[in-house]
Amino acid sequence: FVMLTWDDDADKLTRDPFLGNINDFEGYKLFRSTDKYFSDAEVITDGYGTPMFLKPIFQCDLVNEYSGFTDYGLVNGAAYNLGENTGIQHYFKDENVQNGRTYYYAIVAYDYGAPDIGPGIAPSENNTVIDIDEFDNIRGIGKNIAIVIPKADAAGYVDPEIIFDSLKNNMLGTGSIEPKIASRSQLKPGSEYIVTFDFDTAYNELNLPIYFTNPGYSVFNKTTGQSVYEESPVDELNPHHVNYIGSNLVYNQETDTWSLNQEVLSDIFEGIQLSITQNYTTPTLDILNTGWITNNSGDMNITITSRESKLIPWDCEIVFTSETSYTSQVESPLGIYDEFDNRLWFPNRIILDQSFPFYVINKSILDENGNYTLMDLAVQDYQGSSWSLDQEFNLENDRILVGQIDTLNNWQGTLFIMDFFNIDSIDYPEPGSRYSVNWERNFWKTDTFEFAIDSSKQISLDNLKNDLNKVRVVPNPYVGTNAMEEAVINPFLNQPRKIMFTNIPSQCKITIFTPSGVTVKTIITNNDAGSDVGIAHWDLLNEEGLEVAAGMYLFHLKPNFSDNTLNSKEVIGKFAIIK
C-alpha cells in the first residue's frame, strides 16, 4: 500500500479576493497515474466526449451547503463535483497498487466557485506540475506531487515499538487510545507524546451549567516541545475554520455543544495515527458497579442529581463508622441545588456545620500527594413544611447532599443525595459498611495519555532467516516488458527495462551469474541497517553497460551487515530472461 498525507494549509489559508477575500475552500481531490503525464487518469469527458478532467481516487469536502454537482459554471456541458459532505481528512491509504511499480500522485484543493455572480463561476482547483525534459526525465515537481514506489519490507525489518507508561496513563475516561504507526518515513524515533483533552461547559437558558462537554483533543511532542496535532470545532487563528476531520466531532443542537464522537480516527502526524474510542460521550451511572461492597450492610436511599452529576461524575465510596467521622466544610448555602435543579438556600432549607457517622471518599480526584480526597456533605432540612423548617439535623427525616467544594469551601455541585426515609433504624448500615457509586465517563480534562516511539532500529535475526526464504525475482521469467516499466512518450527513446529483487535485506550483496559461472552484474544495497527498503532493481545491463542476452541466470544474495551474526545465511536462485 501507499500512505499519502498532506498539510492543512489549503483549509486555513485559502482566500479569494474576487469574493471579498473570504475563505472559499471546499475540499480535496487526489489523482493517481502510472505515467508522469497523468494521461491514464484523464478519463472524465466533457459534453462533447473529449477527455478533459482527471478522475480522482479519493475526494473529501467540508460538511456545508455545497455538495453534489454544480448547476452553475458548466464547462462544455460538464458540471463540477463538489463532493458528498464527507468531512475533511488529510491522509489516504491507497491499497490498489503493485510493489515495485512507480506511481504519480497529485493532491489538489478546490473551492466552491461563485454561484451568485452572473450565471455562476465554476469551481477551480490548484495546478499540478511535473517538469519533464526531452529525454523523458523529470526535472522538477510541484509540492503537491508525490512519486512513490511501493515495496515489500526488508528482510528482518521490525517496526519501532510504541512504548506506554502505564503509571502515567491513569485516566478517568472510559475508553481506549491506541497510537498506530501509519507512515514510517515520517516517524521521529525517540519522541515522547502527550494526548490531552479540551473542555468547555455548556449553559442552559437560565445560565446554569448543563454538563461538561469535550470539544476536542491535542497532541504535544515533549521531546521537541511543540504541539503537533489538534482537533477542535474552532481554530483560534481562524474563527471561521472548522478544524477537525470527518465525523470525529459531533454537534448537539439542543445544547449548542460539541463533543468527541465515540469512534475517532485522527489525521496522521509525525507518522502516527490515533484511534480513540470512548464508550460514552456524556457521563453515565455505572449501574453494574454501583451498590453495596460489603454484605448485609443495611438499607438507605440514593438519588442521583439529573444535571450536576454530569458536572462532577466522580467515583465515590460511602464508608459508615461507629461514631462521628466527618463535619461539613461548605461555608455558604448559595449555589446548592437538589436533584431537580431547585435552589435550596431559601428559605433556610440547608443546614451547615453538621457532623455525620460516615464519610464519602472521592476516588477520582487525588490530592498533591496522590491520596484520595473527600466529598463534602450538607443537610437539606426536610422536617416540617417548606416555610416552617426546624433547622435541626435529624437523620431519619432529613436528606444529606453529597457534593464537591472548591478551595474556598464554596459548593460546586451536588453529585447525589442520601436519605433514610421509611427505613427502620435497625436496618441502618452498620459500622464498616461500604457503598460504591461509580460512573462511566467521556475523556476528561485531567486525562493525559503518554506514549513514546522507540529510538532503536532493530533487525530480528529470526525474522531475517525466515524472510530470506521469501526472496524473489519479479517478474520471472522476464518477457520483453512488464508493468514496472514506464511507457516512453518520446519515440526516439528506448523502452527502459528492469526486474526487481524483492524481500531482500536492507544491506546485502547480489551477484548475478550465467549458468557457466561468469559474473554478469553485482548489485550492492547499503541502506540504513534498520531501513524498511526491501527491493532492488536491475536494468538488465551488465557491468560494461551492455544489454544481457536472453537465457537462464543465477543469483547469489548475501546479507552484508556490520553485525556478523546477521550474515549467517545466504540465498541462491535462478530466473529467466526472454526477449
Coordinates of C-alpha atoms in Angstrom, one line a residue, residues 301-305 337-340 344 378 380 398-402 414-419:
N301 CA -31.9 5.6 49.6
I302 CA -29.6 7.1 46.9
T303 CA -30.9 9.8 44.5
I304 CA -28.6 10.9 41.6
T305 CA -28.9 14.5 40.5
Y337 CA -29.4 22.7 44.2
D338 CA -31.4 19.4 44.6
E339 CA -31.8 16.7 42.0
F340 CA -34.4 18.7 40.1
L344 CA -32.2 25.1 48.3
A378 CA -24.6 19.2 53.6
Q380 CA -31.3 19.5 53.3
D398 CA -33.6 15.0 56.6
R399 CA -31.5 14.4 53.4
I400 CA -27.7 14.5 53.1
L401 CA -26.4 16.2 49.9
V402 CA -23.0 14.8 48.7
T414 CA -24.4 18.0 44.1
L415 CA -23.5 14.5 42.9
F416 CA -26.1 12.5 44.8
I417 CA -28.4 12.7 47.8
M418 CA -28.7 10.2 50.7
D419 CA -31.7 9.6 53.0

